[in-house]
Amino acid sequence: MRIPLAAPDVTESEIEAVSAILRTPRLSMGPKLEEFERAMAGYVGTSHAIAVNSGTSGLHLCMRALGISEEDEVIVPSFAFIAVANAVRYERAVPVFVDIDPQTLNLDPQRIEEAITKRTRAIVLVHTFGCPAALREIAEIARCHHLYVVEDACEAIGAEYDGRKVGSFGDAGVFGFYPNKQITTGEGGMIVTNDARISALARKLRNQGRADSCEWLQHEELGYNYRISEMNCALGIEQLKRLDAILERREAIAREYQRRLEKQADLELPAIHLPDRRISWFVYVLRLSERFSGSHRDRIVQEMASRGIACGRYFAPIHLQPVYRSQAHRCMNLEHTESIARRTLAMPFFNRITNEQIEEVCQSLVEVLGNLRSKSQAAH
Ligand SMILES: *Cc1c(COP(=O)(O)O)cnc(C)c1O
């Protein structure tokens, strides 16, 4: 694709920092791991940070550390990345899919309450596309019903709610550093928490169940190899230093799209400002009107692709994924999830996209929509 959907932004000095590690004898479990964790805990404002090899591993370790197991129910959005529900299933617990608020695309607090049963143990909320979830309301529900809260902040590093960074509100928060995220380590993730017990357990579980204080061949838990290498951590440290500038650039890109598309018919744009929140722009996802939903939307993606422009469809609901036909789960009413998922269109969105490219993308989209409108008129 001439204009990709996402693209990593790695500088020469970051390449240098990664190469330098390869000239040392410590390629894993070394000083860069500690430095990356310290930097993330400091940035988010939590007392602990535990780096792992992916966001998915981070979510899974949160389930393990909280003792989620068979018979338990965990409330999750279906309008999300599949790892959110899979982490629950890895522990044989039951994901309960709850609908989203159509404005923020995050779990709707009222719908959460309706889904709670005697078996509910936790809520995994997602700060979808970098927009903070209704943390105050969800924290209140969790307190009343004695539920754990895990924040999936994989799409939302740097986002704020009431002036505090997301990830620091729940029992634990998880970040992801895949190359399409705001900052990347290639592959990687980070758990943040203020709970020393969760931190110690996650640390142990990521490293084959070894206690930090124990010798290398002593295993106290059924753990995993979820370790992250020193090269990944070195890249993460450098990227984190640029995060504020990156978030500013991404917000500017969102505004460029907004300015060019706000008067277009058949497009519903994401909110740029929301009360009490700072958005960390992960992707720019707009919604098509009902007449362009489903196969029409897929046609638009194809037409854009034929012009060398990559558009995406975020998200395909988890409860409709083939794998979930045979996975235990429970669905609440998911009308917004299903209706919105048929109409989303993610625009090319990466730090280095130029304003000329944004202009081209918007003009192409307007043309493609116009062509489809005249075709459907001719058919009538
Ligand atoms: C990216 C992402 C993750 C983690 O993905 P990994 O590829 O495992 O790092 C988890 N949840 C959401 C919502 C994400 O967008």
Coordinates of C-alpha atoms and ligand atoms in Angstrom, one line a residue:
M1 CA 0.0 0.0 0.0
R2 CA 1.3 3.5 -0.9
I3 CA -0.4 4.9 2.2
P4 CA -0.5 2.2 4.9
L5 CA -3.0 1.9 7.8
A6 CA -0.2 2.1 10.4
A7 CA 3.6 2.4 10.3
P8 CA 6.2 2.3 13.1
D9 CA 8.2 5.4 13.8
V10 CA 11.8 4.4 14.7
T11 CA 14.6 6.9 14.7
E12 CA 18.3 6.4 14.0
S13 CA 19.2 7.0 17.7
E14 CA 16.7 4.3 18.6
I15 CA 18.3 1.9 16.2
E16 CA 21.6 2.8 17.8
A17 CA 20.2 2.0 21.3
V18 CA 19.0 -1.4 20.2
S19 CA 22.3 -2.2 18.4
A20 CA 24.3 -1.3 21.5
I21 CA 22.6 -4.0 23.5
L22 CA 23.8 -6.6 21.0
R23 CA 27.4 -5.7 22.0
T24 CA 26.8 -6.6 25.6
P25 CA 26.5 -10.0 27.3
R26 CA 23.0 -9.3 28.7
L27 CA 20.3 -9.9 26.0
S28 CA 17.5 -10.7 28.5
M29 CA 16.6 -10.0 32.1
G30 CA 19.2 -7.2 32.4
P31 CA 19.4 -3.5 33.2
K32 CA 17.2 -2.3 30.4
L33 CA 14.3 -4.3 31.7
E34 CA 14.5 -2.6 35.1
E35 CA 15.0 0.8 33.4
F36 CA 12.0 0.3 31.2
E37 CA 9.8 -0.8 34.1
R38 CA 10.9 2.1 36.2
A39 CA 10.2 4.6 33.4
M40 CA 6.7 3.2 32.8
A41 CA 5.8 3.1 36.4
G42 CA 6.9 6.7 36.7
Y43 CA 5.1 7.8 33.6
V44 CA 1.8 6.1 34.5
G45 CA 2.1 6.9 38.2
T46 CA 1.9 3.4 39.7
S47 CA 4.2 1.8 42.3
H48 CA 4.9 -1.3 40.1
A49 CA 5.5 -2.1 36.4
I50 CA 6.2 -5.6 35.0
A51 CA 7.3 -5.8 31.4
V52 CA 6.2 -8.9 29.4
N53 CA 6.5 -10.0 25.8
S54 CA 3.0 -8.9 24.7
G55 CA -0.1 -7.1 25.8
T56 CA -1.9 -10.4 25.6
S57 CA 0.6 -12.0 28.0
G58 CA 0.0 -9.0 30.3
L59 CA -3.8 -9.6 30.3
H60 CA -3.3 -13.3 30.9
L61 CA -1.0 -12.7 33.9
C62 CA -3.6 -10.3 35.3
M63 CA -6.2 -13.0 35.2
R64 CA -3.8 -15.5 36.9
A65 CA -2.6 -13.0 39.5
L66 CA -6.2 -12.2 40.4
G67 CA -7.0 -15.9 40.7
I68 CA -9.7 -15.9 38.0
S69 CA -10.6 -19.5 37.3
E70 CA -13.2 -21.9 36.0
E71 CA -16.8 -21.0 37.2
D72 CA -15.9 -17.3 37.3
E73 CA -17.5 -14.7 35.0
V74 CA -15.5 -11.8 33.7
I75 CA -17.2 -8.8 32.1
V76 CA -15.6 -7.7 28.9
P77 CA -16.5 -5.7 25.8
S78 CA -17.1 -7.6 22.5
F79 CA -16.2 -4.5 20.6
A80 CA -12.5 -5.1 21.3
F81 CA -9.4 -7.0 20.3
I82 CA -9.8 -10.8 20.8
A83 CA -7.0 -11.0 23.4
V84 CA -9.4 -9.4 26.0
A85 CA -11.7 -12.5 25.9
N86 CA -9.0 -15.0 25.3
A87 CA -7.1 -14.0 28.4
V88 CA -10.3 -15.0 30.4
R89 CA -10.6 -18.3 28.5
Y90 CA -7.0 -19.2 29.1
E91 CA -8.1 -19.6 32.7
R92 CA -11.3 -21.4 31.7
A93 CA -13.4 -18.6 33.1
V94 CA -16.4 -17.3 31.1
P95 CA -16.3 -13.9 29.3
V96 CA -19.6 -12.1 29.5
F97 CA -19.9 -9.7 26.6
V98 CA -21.4 -6.4 27.4
D99 CA -22.4 -3.6 25.0
I100 CA -20.7 -0.3 24.5
D101 CA -21.6 3.3 24.9
P102 CA -22.1 4.5 21.2
Q103 CA -20.2 7.8 21.8
T104 CA -17.0 6.6 23.5
L105 CA -17.2 2.9 22.2
N106 CA -16.3 1.8 25.7
L107 CA -18.2 -0.4 28.1
D108 CA -21.5 1.1 29.1
P109 CA -21.6 1.3 32.9
Q110 CA -25.3 0.7 33.0
R111 CA -25.0 -2.4 30.9
I112 CA -22.2 -3.7 33.1
E113 CA -24.6 -3.6 36.1
E114 CA -27.2 -5.6 34.2
A115 CA -24.7 -8.3 33.5
I116 CA -23.5 -8.9 37.1
T117 CA -24.3 -12.3 38.7
K118 CA -23.2 -14.2 41.8
R119 CA -20.3 -15.6 39.7
T120 CA -19.0 -12.2 38.4
R121 CA -15.4 -11.7 39.6
A122 CA -13.9 -9.0 37.5
I123 CA -14.4 -6.3 34.8
V124 CA -11.8 -6.0 32.0
L125 CA -12.5 -2.6 30.5
V126 CA -10.8 -1.4 27.3
H127 CA -9.9 2.3 26.6
T128 CA -11.0 1.8 23.0
F129 CA -8.9 3.6 20.4
G130 CA -7.3 5.6 23.2
C131 CA -10.5 7.1 24.6
P132 CA -10.7 6.6 28.4
A133 CA -13.6 4.5 29.7
A134 CA -16.1 5.8 32.3
L135 CA -13.7 5.0 35.1
R136 CA -15.5 6.8 37.9
E137 CA -18.8 4.9 37.3
I138 CA -17.1 1.6 36.7
A139 CA -15.0 1.9 39.9
E140 CA -18.2 2.6 41.8
I141 CA -19.9 -0.5 40.4
A142 CA -16.9 -2.6 41.1
R143 CA -16.7 -1.3 44.7
C144 CA -20.4 -2.1 45.3
H145 CA -20.2 -5.6 43.9
H146 CA -16.6 -6.5 45.1
L147 CA -15.2 -6.9 41.6
Y148 CA -11.7 -6.6 40.4
V149 CA -11.1 -4.0 37.6
V150 CA -8.4 -4.6 35.0
E151 CA -7.8 -1.7 32.5
D152 CA -6.8 -2.8 29.1
A153 CA -4.9 0.3 28.2
C154 CA -3.1 -1.2 25.2
E155 CA -4.5 1.4 22.9
A156 CA -4.4 4.3 25.3
I157 CA -0.9 5.0 26.6
G158 CA -0.8 8.6 27.9
A159 CA -4.6 9.0 27.9
E160 CA -5.9 10.7 31.0
Y161 CA -9.1 10.7 33.1
D162 CA -9.7 13.4 35.7
G163 CA -6.0 14.4 35.1
R164 CA -4.6 11.0 35.9
K165 CA -3.1 8.5 33.5
V166 CA -5.2 5.5 32.5
G167 CA -3.8 2.2 33.7
S168 CA -3.4 3.6 37.2
F169 CA -7.1 3.3 38.2
G170 CA -7.8 -0.4 38.3
D171 CA -6.3 -3.3 40.3
A172 CA -4.0 -3.6 37.3
G173 CA -3.5 -2.0 33.9
V174 CA -2.0 -3.4 30.8
F175 CA -0.2 -1.7 27.9
G176 CA 0.9 -3.1 24.5
F177 CA 3.8 -2.2 22.3
Y178 CA 3.0 -4.0 19.0
P179 CA 4.2 -1.9 16.0
N180 CA 0.8 -0.3 15.3
K181 CA 0.6 1.2 18.8
Q182 CA 1.5 4.8 19.8
I183 CA 5.0 3.5 20.9
T184 CA 6.5 0.2 20.0
T185 CA 9.0 -2.4 21.2
G186 CA 8.4 -4.6 18.2
E187 CA 6.6 -7.1 20.5
G188 CA 6.0 -6.2 24.1
G189 CA 3.6 -5.3 26.9
M190 CA 3.6 -3.9 30.4
I191 CA 1.5 -4.6 33.5
V192 CA 1.1 -1.7 35.9
T193 CA -0.3 -1.9 39.4
N194 CA -0.2 -0.4 42.9
D195 CA -0.7 -3.9 44.4
A196 CA 2.5 -5.4 45.6
R197 CA 1.0 -8.9 45.7
I198 CA -0.2 -8.7 42.0
S199 CA 3.2 -7.3 41.1
A200 CA 5.2 -10.1 42.8
L201 CA 3.0 -12.8 41.3
A202 CA 3.1 -11.4 37.8
R203 CA 6.9 -11.1 38.0
K204 CA 7.1 -14.7 39.1
L205 CA 4.7 -16.0 36.5
R206 CA 6.3 -14.3 33.5
N207 CA 9.6 -16.1 34.4
Q208 CA 8.5 -19.8 34.6
G209 CA 7.2 -19.4 38.2
R210 CA 10.6 -18.5 39.7
A211 CA 10.7 -16.2 42.6
D212 CA 13.1 -13.3 42.2
S213 CA 14.9 -14.3 45.3
C214 CA 15.2 -18.0 44.3
E215 CA 17.8 -19.8 42.4
W216 CA 17.3 -20.3 38.7
L217 CA 16.0 -23.8 38.8
Q218 CA 13.5 -23.4 41.5
H219 CA 9.9 -23.0 40.3
E220 CA 7.1 -22.1 42.8
E221 CA 4.2 -21.6 40.4
L222 CA 3.0 -23.0 37.0
G223 CA 4.5 -20.1 35.1
Y224 CA 5.2 -19.1 31.5
N225 CA 8.0 -17.7 29.4
Y226 CA 6.5 -14.2 29.0
R227 CA 9.9 -12.5 29.3
I228 CA 10.8 -9.6 27.0
S229 CA 14.3 -9.1 25.7
E230 CA 16.8 -6.3 26.5
M231 CA 16.6 -5.2 22.8
N232 CA 12.8 -4.6 23.1
C233 CA 13.2 -2.8 26.4
A234 CA 16.0 -0.5 25.0
L235 CA 13.7 0.5 22.1
G236 CA 10.8 1.0 24.6
I237 CA 12.9 3.3 26.8
E238 CA 13.8 5.5 23.8
Q239 CA 10.3 5.6 22.4
L240 CA 8.8 6.5 25.8
K241 CA 11.1 9.6 25.9
R242 CA 9.4 10.8 22.7
L243 CA 5.8 9.9 23.8
D244 CA 4.6 13.4 24.6
A245 CA 5.7 14.7 21.2
I246 CA 4.2 11.6 19.5
L247 CA 0.8 12.1 21.2
E248 CA 0.8 15.7 20.2
R249 CA 1.5 14.8 16.6
R250 CA -1.2 12.1 16.6
E251 CA -3.8 14.6 18.0
A252 CA -2.8 17.0 15.2
I253 CA -3.4 14.3 12.6
A254 CA -6.9 13.6 14.1
R255 CA -7.7 17.3 13.8
E256 CA -6.6 17.3 10.2
Y257 CA -9.0 14.5 9.4
Q258 CA -11.7 16.1 11.4
R259 CA -11.3 19.4 9.6
R260 CA -11.5 17.9 6.2
L261 CA -14.3 15.4 6.8
E262 CA -16.7 17.2 9.3
K263 CA -19.1 18.5 6.7
Q264 CA -19.4 15.2 4.7
A265 CA -22.7 13.5 4.6
D266 CA -22.8 9.8 5.6
L267 CA -19.8 10.1 8.0
E268 CA -20.0 10.2 11.7
L269 CA -16.6 11.4 13.2
P270 CA -15.1 10.4 16.5
A271 CA -15.3 13.0 19.3
I272 CA -12.2 15.1 19.6
H273 CA -12.9 16.4 23.1
L274 CA -14.7 14.7 25.9
P275 CA -15.3 16.0 29.4
D276 CA -12.7 14.9 32.0
R277 CA -10.6 13.1 29.5
R278 CA -7.5 13.4 27.4
I279 CA -7.6 11.1 24.4
S280 CA -4.4 9.3 23.3
W281 CA -5.0 8.8 19.6
F282 CA -4.4 5.2 18.6
V283 CA -6.4 5.1 15.4
Y284 CA -8.8 7.4 13.6
V285 CA -12.0 5.4 13.2
L286 CA -15.1 7.0 11.7
R287 CA -18.5 5.5 11.2
L288 CA -20.4 5.3 8.0
S289 CA -24.2 5.8 7.9
E290 CA -26.4 2.8 7.8
R291 CA -26.7 2.8 4.0
F292 CA -23.0 2.1 3.7
S293 CA -22.8 -0.6 6.4
G294 CA -21.6 -4.2 6.0
S295 CA -20.8 -5.2 2.4
H296 CA -20.9 -1.5 1.3
R297 CA -18.3 -0.7 3.9
D298 CA -16.1 -3.6 2.6
R299 CA -16.5 -2.3 -0.9
I300 CA -15.2 1.1 0.3
V301 CA -12.2 -0.6 1.8
Q302 CA -11.5 -2.3 -1.5
E303 CA -12.0 0.9 -3.6
M304 CA -9.5 2.7 -1.3
A305 CA -7.1 -0.2 -1.5
S306 CA -7.2 0.0 -5.3
R307 CA -6.0 3.6 -4.9
G308 CA -3.1 2.5 -2.7
I309 CA -4.8 3.6 0.5
A310 CA -5.2 1.1 3.4
C311 CA -8.3 1.4 5.4
G312 CA -9.3 -1.0 8.2
R313 CA -12.4 -2.3 9.9
Y314 CA -12.0 -1.9 13.6
F315 CA -13.4 -4.1 15.4
A316 CA -15.0 -7.3 14.3
P317 CA -17.0 -8.2 17.5
I318 CA -15.4 -11.0 19.5
H319 CA -18.7 -12.9 20.0
L320 CA -19.1 -13.3 16.3
Q321 CA -15.6 -14.7 15.7
P322 CA -15.6 -18.3 14.5
V323 CA -13.4 -19.5 17.5
Y324 CA -16.1 -18.2 20.0
R325 CA -18.7 -20.7 18.5
S326 CA -16.9 -23.3 20.6
Q327 CA -15.7 -21.2 23.5
A328 CA -17.8 -20.8 26.7
H329 CA -19.2 -17.2 26.9
R330 CA -22.3 -15.3 27.6
C331 CA -23.8 -12.5 25.5
M332 CA -25.8 -9.6 26.9
N333 CA -27.7 -7.4 24.4
L334 CA -25.0 -6.2 22.0
E335 CA -27.0 -4.0 19.6
H336 CA -24.5 -1.1 19.6
T337 CA -21.6 -3.4 19.2
E338 CA -23.1 -5.2 16.2
S339 CA -24.5 -2.1 14.5
I340 CA -21.3 0.0 14.9
A341 CA -18.9 -2.8 14.0
R342 CA -20.6 -3.0 10.5
R343 CA -20.0 0.7 9.9
T344 CA -16.5 1.5 11.2
L345 CA -13.8 2.6 8.9
A346 CA -10.2 3.2 10.2
M347 CA -8.2 5.7 8.2
P348 CA -4.4 5.6 7.7
F349 CA -3.0 6.9 10.9
F350 CA 0.7 7.0 11.8
N351 CA 3.2 9.6 13.2
R352 CA 4.8 10.3 9.9
I353 CA 1.8 10.7 7.7
T354 CA 2.0 14.0 5.9
N355 CA -0.8 16.6 5.5
E356 CA -0.7 15.9 1.7
Q357 CA -1.3 12.3 2.3
I358 CA -4.2 13.1 4.7
E359 CA -5.6 15.4 2.0
E360 CA -5.3 12.6 -0.6
V361 CA -7.0 10.0 1.7
C362 CA -9.9 12.4 2.4
Q363 CA -10.4 13.3 -1.2
S364 CA -10.4 9.7 -2.2
L365 CA -12.9 8.8 0.4
V366 CA -15.2 11.6 -0.7
E367 CA -15.0 10.4 -4.3
V368 CA -15.5 6.7 -3.4
L369 CA -18.6 7.6 -1.4
G370 CA -19.9 9.8 -4.2
N371 CA -19.4 7.0 -6.8
L372 CA -21.3 4.5 -4.6
R373 CA -24.1 7.0 -4.1
S374 CA -24.6 7.5 -7.8
K375 CA -24.4 3.8 -8.5
S376 CA -27.1 3.1 -6.0
Q377 CA -29.2 5.9 -7.5
A378 CA -28.8 4.5 -11.0
A379 CA -29.9 1.1 -9.7
H380 CA -33.2 2.5 -8.4
Ligands
LIG1 C1 -3.0 -4.3 21.0 C2 -4.0 -4.7 21.9 C3 -3.7 -5.7 22.9 C4 -2.4 -6.5 23.0 O1 -1.9 -7.0 21.8 P1 -0.6 -7.8 21.7 O2 -0.4 -8.0 20.2 O3 -0.7 -9.0 22.4 O4 0.5 -6.9 22.3 C5 -4.7 -6.0 23.8 N1 -5.8 -5.4 23.8 C6 -6.2 -4.4 22.9 C7 -7.5 -3.8 23.0 C8 -5.2 -4.1 21.9 O5 -5.5 -3.2 21.0

